[in-house]
Short mmCIF file of C-alpha atoms in Angstrom, two decimals:
data_model
loop_
_atom_site.label_atom_id
_atom_site.label_comp_id
_atom_site.label_asym_id
_atom_site.label_seq_id
_atom_site.Cartn_x
_atom_site.Cartn_y
_atom_site.Cartn_z
CA MET A 1 303.61 -200.28 88.59
CA THR A 2 299.96 -200.76 89.85
CA GLU A 3 298.43 -204.54 88.27
CA SER A 4 295.56 -204.38 86.55
CA ARG A 5 294.11 -207.08 87.93
CA THR A 6 294.47 -209.09 91.17
CA LYS A 7 293.09 -211.55 93.96
CA CYS A 8 289.79 -210.35 95.06
CA ILE A 9 290.89 -209.71 99.10
CA LEU A 10 287.69 -211.31 99.78
CA CYS A 11 286.90 -213.99 97.76
CA LYS A 12 289.87 -214.47 95.97
CA GLY A 13 288.21 -214.43 92.77
CA ASN A 14 289.90 -212.09 89.62
CA ALA A 15 289.74 -208.62 90.92
CA GLU A 16 289.89 -205.63 87.91
CA LEU A 17 291.65 -202.09 88.32
CA ILE A 18 288.98 -199.69 87.76
CA HIS A 19 290.72 -196.74 89.06
CA ASN A 20 294.86 -196.35 89.59
CA ASN A 21 295.09 -192.88 91.33
CA TYR A 22 292.01 -192.33 93.53
CA PRO A 23 292.17 -189.55 96.13
CA GLY A 24 292.65 -190.69 99.73
CA TYR A 25 291.10 -189.25 103.44
CA GLN A 26 294.25 -187.59 104.20
CA GLU A 27 296.71 -186.12 101.55
CA PRO A 28 299.37 -187.52 100.37
CA PHE A 29 297.66 -190.88 100.17
CA ARG A 30 296.14 -192.30 96.83
CA PHE A 31 294.77 -195.34 96.19
CA SER A 32 293.95 -198.13 93.52
CA ILE A 33 290.43 -199.51 92.96
CA TYR A 34 289.30 -202.70 92.52
CA LYS A 35 286.13 -204.15 91.71
CA CYS A 36 285.47 -208.15 92.24
CA PRO A 37 282.79 -208.99 89.40
CA GLU A 38 282.74 -212.91 91.50
CA CYS A 39 281.62 -211.48 94.43
CA ASN A 40 280.49 -207.89 93.38
CA THR A 41 282.89 -205.65 96.30
CA SER A 42 284.97 -203.09 95.64
CA PHE A 43 288.07 -202.34 97.78
CA SER A 44 291.30 -199.94 98.05
CA LEU A 45 294.63 -201.09 98.36
CA PRO A 46 296.80 -200.60 99.67
CA ASP A 47 296.28 -201.23 103.23
CA VAL A 48 297.75 -198.38 105.35
CA ASP A 49 297.53 -197.10 109.13
CA THR A 50 294.56 -195.33 110.16
CA SER A 51 295.18 -194.74 113.56
CA VAL A 52 296.63 -191.08 113.24
CA LEU A 53 293.78 -190.95 110.72
CA TYR A 54 290.84 -191.44 113.07
CA GLU A 55 292.70 -188.93 115.89
CA ASN A 56 292.34 -186.64 113.55
CA ILE A 57 288.74 -186.83 112.75
CA TYR A 58 288.33 -187.48 116.62
CA LYS A 59 289.97 -183.98 117.17
CA ASN A 60 287.51 -182.23 114.51
CA GLY A 61 284.83 -184.00 115.36
CA ASP A 62 282.01 -182.11 113.64
CA LYS A 63 283.99 -180.48 111.53
CA VAL A 64 283.98 -183.12 109.53
CA PRO A 65 281.91 -183.72 106.28
CA GLY A 66 279.98 -187.03 106.64
CA TYR A 67 280.89 -187.66 110.57
CA ASN A 68 279.63 -184.21 111.97
CA ARG A 69 275.93 -185.99 112.23
CA TYR A 70 277.83 -188.48 115.24
CA TRP A 71 278.28 -185.37 117.34
CA LYS A 72 274.62 -183.97 116.44
CA TYR A 73 273.53 -187.36 117.66
CA LEU A 74 275.94 -187.08 120.63
CA LYS A 75 274.52 -183.51 121.29
CA VAL A 76 270.59 -183.47 120.92
CA ILE A 77 269.63 -187.49 121.38
CA LYS A 78 269.05 -186.94 125.47
CA LYS A 79 266.08 -184.21 124.51
CA PHE A 80 263.95 -187.17 123.19
CA PRO A 81 261.86 -188.93 125.66
CA LYS A 82 262.08 -191.58 123.14
CA PRO A 83 265.70 -191.67 121.93
CA PHE A 84 265.76 -194.99 119.51
CA ASP A 85 262.74 -193.59 118.18
CA TYR A 86 264.51 -190.54 117.14
CA LEU A 87 266.88 -192.51 115.29
CA THR A 88 265.07 -194.72 113.77
CA GLU A 89 262.99 -191.64 112.43
CA THR A 90 266.15 -189.83 111.08
CA SER A 91 267.95 -192.85 109.03
CA GLU A 92 267.49 -195.89 107.46
CA ALA A 93 270.69 -197.25 109.09
CA TYR A 94 269.04 -197.26 112.45
CA TRP A 95 265.67 -198.11 110.98
CA GLY A 96 266.59 -201.19 109.36
CA ILE A 97 268.48 -202.23 113.00
CA LYS A 98 264.55 -201.05 114.27
CA GLU A 99 263.47 -204.12 111.81
CA ALA A 100 265.84 -206.25 112.56
CA LEU A 101 265.04 -205.98 116.38
CA SER A 102 261.24 -206.87 115.90
CA VAL A 103 261.68 -210.19 116.79
CA TYR A 104 262.92 -209.08 120.30
CA GLU A 105 260.35 -207.13 121.05
CA LYS A 106 258.35 -208.64 123.23
CA ASN A 107 260.80 -209.71 125.70
CA LYS A 108 263.81 -207.47 125.34
CA LYS A 109 264.46 -206.93 128.80
CA GLN A 110 265.97 -210.40 128.73
CA VAL A 111 267.86 -209.88 125.21
CA LYS A 112 271.72 -209.32 125.62
CA ILE A 113 273.23 -206.89 122.99
CA LEU A 114 276.91 -205.86 122.33
CA ASP A 115 276.91 -202.74 119.84
CA ILE A 116 280.58 -202.73 118.08
CA GLY A 117 282.22 -199.92 116.95
CA SER A 118 279.80 -198.06 119.37
CA GLY A 119 281.40 -194.35 118.72
CA LEU A 120 280.37 -191.58 120.83
CA GLY A 121 277.69 -194.11 122.50
CA TYR A 122 274.15 -192.88 121.18
CA LEU A 123 272.85 -196.31 119.95
CA THR A 124 273.58 -197.82 122.95
CA TYR A 125 272.03 -195.24 124.95
CA SER A 126 269.05 -195.48 122.74
CA LEU A 127 268.60 -199.15 123.31
CA ILE A 128 268.87 -199.42 126.91
CA LYS A 129 266.25 -196.51 127.38
CA ARG A 130 264.08 -198.70 124.74
CA GLY A 131 264.58 -201.27 127.28
CA TYR A 132 267.23 -204.11 125.73
CA ASP A 133 270.75 -204.84 127.55
CA ALA A 134 273.13 -203.40 125.52
CA THR A 135 276.58 -202.61 126.01
CA GLY A 136 279.14 -200.79 123.84
CA LEU A 137 282.60 -201.37 122.66
CA ASP A 138 284.93 -199.86 120.76
CA ILE A 139 288.69 -199.77 120.34
CA SER A 140 289.13 -196.04 120.36
CA GLN A 141 289.45 -194.95 124.24
CA THR A 142 288.99 -191.37 123.35
CA ALA A 143 285.44 -192.42 121.90
CA VAL A 144 284.60 -195.20 125.28
CA ASP A 145 285.72 -191.98 127.75
CA LYS A 146 283.49 -189.35 125.73
CA ALA A 147 280.40 -191.75 125.90
CA LYS A 148 280.57 -192.76 129.41
CA VAL A 149 280.61 -188.96 129.68
CA ALA A 150 277.76 -188.28 127.97
CA PHE A 151 275.89 -192.07 129.07
CA GLY A 152 277.49 -193.63 132.02
CA ASP A 153 279.04 -197.08 132.24
CA HIS A 154 277.99 -199.08 129.30
CA TYR A 155 280.70 -199.03 127.28
CA ILE A 156 284.32 -201.11 126.78
CA CYS A 157 287.21 -200.10 125.43
CA ALA A 158 288.94 -203.44 124.09
CA GLU A 159 289.91 -205.33 120.05
CA LEU A 160 286.79 -207.76 119.32
CA SER A 161 289.55 -210.50 119.21
CA LYS A 162 290.30 -210.65 122.88
CA TYR A 163 286.70 -209.74 123.74
CA ALA A 164 285.81 -212.63 121.73
CA GLN A 165 287.89 -215.12 123.61
CA SER A 166 286.78 -214.05 126.73
CA ASN A 167 282.87 -213.72 126.52
CA GLU A 168 281.85 -216.66 123.34
CA GLY A 169 278.40 -217.78 123.33
CA SER A 170 277.06 -214.82 125.75
CA ILE A 171 275.43 -212.27 123.05
CA ASP A 172 272.43 -212.58 121.47
CA VAL A 173 272.82 -210.01 119.36
CA VAL A 174 275.69 -208.12 117.92
CA ILE A 175 274.82 -204.94 115.97
CA LEU A 176 277.68 -203.47 113.73
CA ILE A 177 276.62 -199.97 111.96
CA GLU A 178 278.68 -198.79 109.16
CA VAL A 179 281.36 -200.88 110.88
CA ILE A 180 282.14 -203.69 108.48
CA GLU A 181 283.39 -201.58 105.65
CA HIS A 182 286.39 -199.95 107.94
CA ILE A 183 287.30 -203.66 108.39
CA LYS A 184 290.74 -204.58 107.13
CA ASP A 185 289.74 -208.41 107.20
CA PRO A 186 286.03 -208.62 107.41
CA LEU A 187 285.77 -212.30 107.44
CA ASN A 188 287.72 -212.86 109.82
CA PHE A 189 286.40 -209.61 112.12
CA ILE A 190 282.77 -211.42 111.37
CA GLY A 191 284.70 -215.28 112.59
CA TYR A 192 284.81 -213.04 115.79
CA VAL A 193 281.35 -211.67 115.98
CA LYS A 194 280.03 -215.75 115.63
CA ARG A 195 281.94 -216.37 118.15
CA LEU A 196 280.38 -213.86 120.27
CA LEU A 197 276.91 -214.85 119.54
CA LYS A 198 274.74 -217.66 121.38
CA SER A 199 273.52 -220.16 119.15
CA GLY A 200 270.24 -218.93 117.84
CA GLY A 201 271.89 -215.38 118.17
CA MET A 202 272.47 -212.78 115.25
CA ALA A 203 274.62 -210.03 113.83
CA ILE A 204 272.76 -206.93 112.53
CA ILE A 205 274.94 -205.44 110.35
CA THR A 206 274.78 -201.82 107.89
CA THR A 207 277.01 -200.68 105.75
CA PRO A 208 276.80 -198.39 102.43
CA ASN A 209 275.04 -200.01 99.68
CA LYS A 210 276.91 -200.73 96.65
CA SER A 211 274.06 -202.12 94.77
CA LEU A 212 272.14 -199.09 94.67
CA PHE A 213 274.88 -197.79 92.41
CA PRO A 214 275.23 -198.25 88.57
CA GLU A 215 278.72 -200.15 87.23
CA ASN A 216 280.30 -197.06 86.34
CA ILE A 217 280.12 -195.54 89.30
CA ILE A 218 283.87 -196.20 91.23
CA TRP A 219 283.33 -195.37 94.92
CA PRO A 220 280.27 -194.52 96.33
CA THR A 221 281.04 -194.17 99.67
CA GLU A 222 284.13 -193.05 102.24
CA LEU A 223 287.30 -192.22 100.42
CA PRO A 224 289.98 -194.90 101.59
CA PRO A 225 291.00 -195.87 103.91
CA VAL A 226 288.10 -194.77 106.33
CA HIS A 227 286.54 -197.00 103.87
CA CYS A 228 288.75 -199.67 102.61
CA TRP A 229 285.31 -202.17 101.18
CA CYS A 230 281.96 -201.08 99.58
CA PHE A 231 279.98 -203.99 99.70
CA SER A 232 276.89 -205.22 98.14
CA GLU A 233 274.33 -207.69 99.11
CA ASP A 234 276.36 -210.01 97.00
CA SER A 235 279.44 -209.74 98.96
CA MET A 236 276.79 -210.06 102.31
CA ARG A 237 275.64 -212.91 101.23
CA TYR A 238 279.59 -214.42 100.38
CA MET A 239 280.38 -213.68 103.73
CA ALA A 240 277.66 -215.45 105.12
CA ALA A 241 278.39 -218.17 103.39
CA ALA A 242 281.43 -218.76 103.85
CA SER A 243 281.26 -218.32 108.01
CA SER A 244 278.38 -220.33 108.16
CA LEU A 245 275.78 -218.15 108.80
CA SER A 246 272.74 -218.34 107.46
CA ILE A 247 271.02 -214.37 105.53
CA ASP A 248 268.15 -211.90 104.89
CA PHE A 249 267.74 -208.42 104.44
CA VAL A 250 265.57 -205.73 105.22
CA ASP A 251 263.51 -204.09 103.04
CA PHE A 252 263.49 -200.53 103.11
CA THR A 253 259.97 -200.14 100.89
CA ARG A 254 257.89 -198.64 103.92
CA PHE A 255 260.95 -196.09 105.16
CA TYR A 256 261.29 -195.12 102.17
CA LYS A 257 257.34 -194.58 101.45
CA GLU A 258 257.99 -191.97 104.53
CA ASN A 259 261.20 -190.78 103.77
CA TYR A 260 261.02 -189.74 100.01
CA LYS A 261 264.63 -189.94 98.69
CA VAL A 262 266.50 -189.66 95.61
CA MET A 263 270.04 -190.05 94.88
CA GLY A 264 271.96 -187.92 92.17
CA LEU A 265 274.24 -189.83 90.60
CA LYS A 266 276.30 -187.03 88.56
CA ASN A 267 278.25 -186.30 91.75
CA HIS A 268 278.63 -190.00 92.69
CA ARG A 269 280.55 -190.32 89.13
CA ASN A 270 284.26 -189.86 90.41
CA GLY A 271 283.21 -190.36 94.14
CA PRO A 272 281.62 -188.04 96.74
CA TYR A 273 284.43 -185.98 97.18
CA SER A 274 287.01 -185.29 94.72
CA ASN A 275 289.72 -184.20 97.22
CA SER A 276 291.01 -185.35 100.44
CA ILE A 277 289.43 -184.42 103.15
CA PHE A 278 292.68 -183.71 105.37
CA ASN A 279 295.51 -182.44 104.10
CA SER A 280 299.39 -184.00 105.22
CA ALA A 281 299.55 -181.62 108.51
CA GLY A 282 295.75 -183.26 109.46
CA GLU A 283 294.47 -180.33 108.93
CA LEU A 284 290.97 -180.14 107.49
CA ASN A 285 290.46 -179.33 103.71
CA ILE A 286 287.14 -179.92 103.66
CA HIS A 287 284.58 -178.69 106.41
CA ALA A 288 281.12 -179.76 107.03
CA SER A 289 278.70 -177.24 105.62
CA ARG A 290 276.60 -175.87 108.67
CA SER A 291 272.48 -175.31 106.80
CA LYS A 292 269.36 -175.29 108.60
CA SER A 293 269.03 -178.89 108.84
CA ASP A 294 270.92 -178.09 111.98
CA LEU A 295 267.87 -177.23 113.70
CA LYS A 296 266.09 -180.28 112.22
CA PRO A 297 266.02 -182.71 115.27
CA TYR A 298 264.50 -179.85 117.54
CA ILE A 299 261.88 -179.10 114.91
CA GLN A 300 261.31 -183.39 115.16
CA LEU A 301 261.52 -183.06 119.17
CA VAL A 302 258.47 -180.37 118.74
CA PHE A 303 256.38 -182.28 116.86
CA SER A 304 256.74 -185.75 118.46
CA LEU A 305 255.39 -184.77 121.74
CA THR A 306 252.04 -185.93 120.80
CA PRO A 307 250.88 -188.64 118.01
CA VAL A 308 248.69 -186.03 116.34
CA THR A 309 251.98 -182.94 115.95
CA LYS A 310 253.81 -186.61 114.79
CA PHE A 311 251.65 -187.05 112.43
CA ILE A 312 251.40 -184.23 110.72
CA TYR A 313 255.31 -183.86 110.71
CA THR A 314 255.73 -187.08 108.95
CA LYS A 315 252.74 -186.39 106.59
CA ILE A 316 254.99 -183.07 105.81
CA LYS A 317 257.94 -184.54 105.49
CA GLN A 318 256.47 -187.02 103.21
CA TYR A 319 255.40 -184.06 100.92
CA LEU A 320 258.06 -181.62 100.94
CA ARG A 321 260.80 -184.70 100.38
CA MET A 322 258.85 -185.96 97.29
CA ALA A 323 258.13 -182.62 95.92
CA PHE A 324 261.83 -182.22 95.76
CA GLY A 325 262.47 -185.61 94.56
CA LYS A 326 260.00 -184.89 91.67
CA SER A 327 261.65 -181.51 91.00
CA LYS A 328 265.08 -182.28 91.27
CA GLY A 329 264.44 -185.35 88.75
CA LEU A 330 263.10 -182.12 86.10
CA PHE A 331 266.48 -181.00 86.06
CA MET A 332 268.94 -184.07 86.82
CA LYS A 333 267.77 -187.35 84.38
CA ASP A 334 270.86 -189.03 86.54
CA LEU A 335 269.05 -190.43 89.67
CA VAL A 336 268.63 -193.14 91.57
CA VAL A 337 265.09 -193.57 93.63
CA CYS A 338 265.59 -195.37 96.64
CA LYS A 339 262.68 -197.78 97.22
CA ASP A 340 263.27 -201.48 98.70
CA ARG A 341 266.48 -201.13 98.14
CA GLY A 342 268.70 -197.71 99.66
CA ALA A 343 272.10 -195.83 99.96
CA ILE A 344 272.57 -198.56 102.89
CA LEU A 345 271.74 -202.50 103.03
CA CYS A 346 270.94 -204.04 106.23
CA ALA A 347 272.00 -207.64 106.32
CA ILE A 348 271.00 -210.10 109.42
CA MET A 349 273.05 -213.02 109.88
CA HIS A 350 271.72 -216.04 111.56
CA LYS A 351 273.63 -218.28 113.58
CA LYS A 352 272.39 -221.71 113.66
CA GLY A 353 268.71 -221.53 115.46
CA ALA A 354 268.24 -218.19 115.26
CA PRO A 355 264.90 -216.73 115.15
CA LYS A 356 263.87 -215.80 111.49
CA SER A 357 263.57 -211.79 110.95
CA THR A 358 259.91 -210.73 110.49
CA CYS A 359 261.35 -207.84 107.83
#
């Protein structure tokens, strides 16, 4: 029998059951979704092994909804002379990373970065091309092998706990881009991150933003157990305080001014997916859609060749997104407009003595 209340597995507060039969990423798993009003965090139970599930994701690659964009980045990133700029113009998560790193721009060659959960390796590669001393770390040997083939010997396959033991106090910046929501014990994980950081170092953490959505949205993120958490700014503040780290957040106002974005809440009312992505045999139930958006990187590449064409592209994109958002608003009242806060939050956790972000 599912308990209507349980202890929050983050802050130990009193969490409330909000759904007791939520679909899992792979059949036949179903999950209970709990919400903690004390730290404004949602989480899923029970805890299940995800190793086979992630192998299925890597095996299907660009066919998996949501994850297919990572294979797109892998395919096109080397075509751009400034790959980091390409990423920051594509997604608010990478834009947030750029904003947080702005304090290091003048001496970036001396900045040692560890990209944890580096996956297919394109972010680590783009940081190296930007001039940083960056290394990717991932627990998936499959991902590390793919990254090395594509971008060179800049990647390590290891568990964070073991890596932190032998590299204590050696890293200026740790990047966790949409990783923390996958971790079973995020507080313990951040403890290892803190151990890695030099005095004055910082961790840049992006994650889907629960705070953007009203209370009646159950789970506006990937199905559990791929995402076993849905965090808010309050969640991140709690974890920073519990880890004796200071924290601030990237303000996304400038990003959304150029990249107008509205979120339709109707589709999030019961979650972005109403059915499991994989069946019990590990075959896809839902395939990533193919559309004209597949051409977007190549259009962006052409327009990024000169400052003038890049300016024209930015203005056209800004106009079209705003026009689309307003027309969408005529037919859908259930909308939220991204402004200073968006679908992704970017938290910057500082170890004692860290330079403060200028975001």
